[in-house]
C-alpha positions as semicolon CSV with decimal commas, in nm:
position;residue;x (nm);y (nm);z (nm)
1;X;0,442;-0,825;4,276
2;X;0,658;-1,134;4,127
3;X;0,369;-1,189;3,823
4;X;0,371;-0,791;3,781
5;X;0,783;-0,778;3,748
6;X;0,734;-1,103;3,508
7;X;0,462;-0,900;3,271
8;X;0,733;-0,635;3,247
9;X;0,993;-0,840;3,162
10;X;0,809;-1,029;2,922
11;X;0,744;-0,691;2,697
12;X;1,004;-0,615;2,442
13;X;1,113;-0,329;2,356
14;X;1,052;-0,222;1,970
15;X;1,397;-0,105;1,784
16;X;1,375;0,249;1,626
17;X;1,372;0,144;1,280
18;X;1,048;-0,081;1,307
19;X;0,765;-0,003;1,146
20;X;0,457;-0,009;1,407
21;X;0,180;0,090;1,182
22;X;0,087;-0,207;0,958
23;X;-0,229;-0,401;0,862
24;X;-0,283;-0,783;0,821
25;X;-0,574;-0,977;0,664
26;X;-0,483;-1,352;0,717
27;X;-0,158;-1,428;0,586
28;X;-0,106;-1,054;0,360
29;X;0,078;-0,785;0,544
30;X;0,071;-0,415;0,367
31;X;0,325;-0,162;0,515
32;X;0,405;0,156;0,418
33;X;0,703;0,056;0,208
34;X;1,078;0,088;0,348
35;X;1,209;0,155;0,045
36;X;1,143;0,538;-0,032
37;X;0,984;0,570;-0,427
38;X;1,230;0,609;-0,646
39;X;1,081;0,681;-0,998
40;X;1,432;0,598;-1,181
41;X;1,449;0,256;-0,998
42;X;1,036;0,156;-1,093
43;X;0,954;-0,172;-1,316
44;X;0,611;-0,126;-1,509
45;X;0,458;0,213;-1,497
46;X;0,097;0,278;-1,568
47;X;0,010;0,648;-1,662
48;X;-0,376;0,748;-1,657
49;X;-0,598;0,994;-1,575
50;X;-0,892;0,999;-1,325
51;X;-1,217;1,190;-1,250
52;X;-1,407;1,278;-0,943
53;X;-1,601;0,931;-0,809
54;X;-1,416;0,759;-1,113
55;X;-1,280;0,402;-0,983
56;X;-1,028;0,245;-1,266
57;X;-0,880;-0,095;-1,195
58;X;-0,517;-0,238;-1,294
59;X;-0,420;-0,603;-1,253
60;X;-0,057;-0,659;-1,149
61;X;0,058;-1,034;-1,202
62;X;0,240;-1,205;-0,920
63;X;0,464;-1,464;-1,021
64;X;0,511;-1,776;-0,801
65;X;0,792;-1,750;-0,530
66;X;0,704;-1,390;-0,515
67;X;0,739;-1,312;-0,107
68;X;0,656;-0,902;-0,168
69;X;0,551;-0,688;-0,419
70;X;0,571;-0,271;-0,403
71;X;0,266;-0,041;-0,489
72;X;0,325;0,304;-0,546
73;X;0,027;0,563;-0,636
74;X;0,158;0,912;-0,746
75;X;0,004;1,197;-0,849
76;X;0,002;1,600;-0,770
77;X;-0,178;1,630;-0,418
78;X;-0,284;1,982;-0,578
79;X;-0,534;1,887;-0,811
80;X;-0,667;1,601;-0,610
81;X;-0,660;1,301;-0,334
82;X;-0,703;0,962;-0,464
83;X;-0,697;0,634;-0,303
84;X;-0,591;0,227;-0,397
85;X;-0,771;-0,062;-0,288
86;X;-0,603;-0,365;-0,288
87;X;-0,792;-0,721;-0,374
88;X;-0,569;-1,035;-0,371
89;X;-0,607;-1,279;-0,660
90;X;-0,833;-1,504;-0,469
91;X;-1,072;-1,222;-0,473
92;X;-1,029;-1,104;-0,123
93;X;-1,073;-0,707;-0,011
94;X;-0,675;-0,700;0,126
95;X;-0,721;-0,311;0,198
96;X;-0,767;0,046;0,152
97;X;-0,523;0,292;0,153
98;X;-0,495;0,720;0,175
99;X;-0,213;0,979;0,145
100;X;-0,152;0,953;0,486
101;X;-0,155;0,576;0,520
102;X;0,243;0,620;0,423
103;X;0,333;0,907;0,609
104;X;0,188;1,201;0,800
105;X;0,223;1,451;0,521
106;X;-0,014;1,464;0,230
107;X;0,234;1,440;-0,012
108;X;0,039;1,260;-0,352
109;X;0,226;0,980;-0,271
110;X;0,082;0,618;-0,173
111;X;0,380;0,407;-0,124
112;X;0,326;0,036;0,043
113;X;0,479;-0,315;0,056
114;X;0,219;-0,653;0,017
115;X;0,420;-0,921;0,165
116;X;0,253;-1,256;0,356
117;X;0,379;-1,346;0,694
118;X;0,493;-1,680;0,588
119;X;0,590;-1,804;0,284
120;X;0,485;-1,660;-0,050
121;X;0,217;-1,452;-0,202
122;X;-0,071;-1,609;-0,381
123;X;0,005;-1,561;-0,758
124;X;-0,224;-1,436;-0,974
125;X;-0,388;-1,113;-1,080
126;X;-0,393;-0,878;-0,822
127;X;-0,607;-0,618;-0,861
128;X;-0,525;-0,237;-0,729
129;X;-0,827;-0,008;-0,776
130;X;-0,736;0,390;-0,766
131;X;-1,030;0,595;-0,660
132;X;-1,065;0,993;-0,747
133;X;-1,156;1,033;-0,394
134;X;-1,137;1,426;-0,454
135;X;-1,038;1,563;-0,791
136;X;-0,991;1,915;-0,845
137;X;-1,123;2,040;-1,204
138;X;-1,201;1,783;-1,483
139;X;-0,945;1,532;-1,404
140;X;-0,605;1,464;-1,219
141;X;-0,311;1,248;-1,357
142;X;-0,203;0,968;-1,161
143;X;0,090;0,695;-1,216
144;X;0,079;0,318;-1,090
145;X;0,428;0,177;-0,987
């Protein structure tokens, strides 16, 4: 009874404005991002247009010191559903992301943080792949954030 009241205790609570869903490949941590897209508020933009079974890759450049960077894959969920694969500079497959990785609505919106758990992220070239997973007519218009 004492080691079953201690397991109970030891269990913490998590706060209401933690986000539970998150995936980690060695030290890189992708979240769907906590700051909602705000297309007035977005650095480099990247406007393109993708085909059905059409993978197009973009390098981002992470400077040193940099502890996060924000990904954000738009486009309108009517003519399509696309998805980004991330690959760290090393060359490592850091993941692969839908619609609904950032919320529960298809919405044409892929929205995530890459952060590390400690310390930096490796600089470098990053490289996010978009994917015309399903692409209604010839093509479908995307934007990289």
């Amino acid at each position: 009874m004492t080691a079953l009241l201690l397991a109970a205790l030891a269990i913490a609570p998590a706060a209401a404005g933690d986000v539970m869903e998150r995936v980690e490949t060695g030290e890189i941590i992708v979240i769907p991002s906590v700051d909602k897209y705000n297309p007035d508020l977005s650095g480099s933009r990247v406007i393109n247009q993708i085909t059905q079974g059409e993978t197009i890759r973009h390098l981002r450049y992470v400077w040193p010191f940099t502890s996060k960077i924000d990904v954000t894959l738009t486009w309108d969920e009517h003519f399509g559903d696309l998805e980004l694969s991330v690959i760290s500079p090393d060359g490592d497959f850091v993941g692969h992301y839908t619609d609904l990785y950032d919320s529960s609505v298809k919405d044409g919106v892929i929205d995530v943080d890459i952060k590390t758990s400690s310390g930096f992220l490796p600089m470098g070239d990053w490289e996010l792949r978009v994917y015309g997973r399903e692409v209604f007519g010839s093509s479908v218009s995307y934007t990289l954030l």
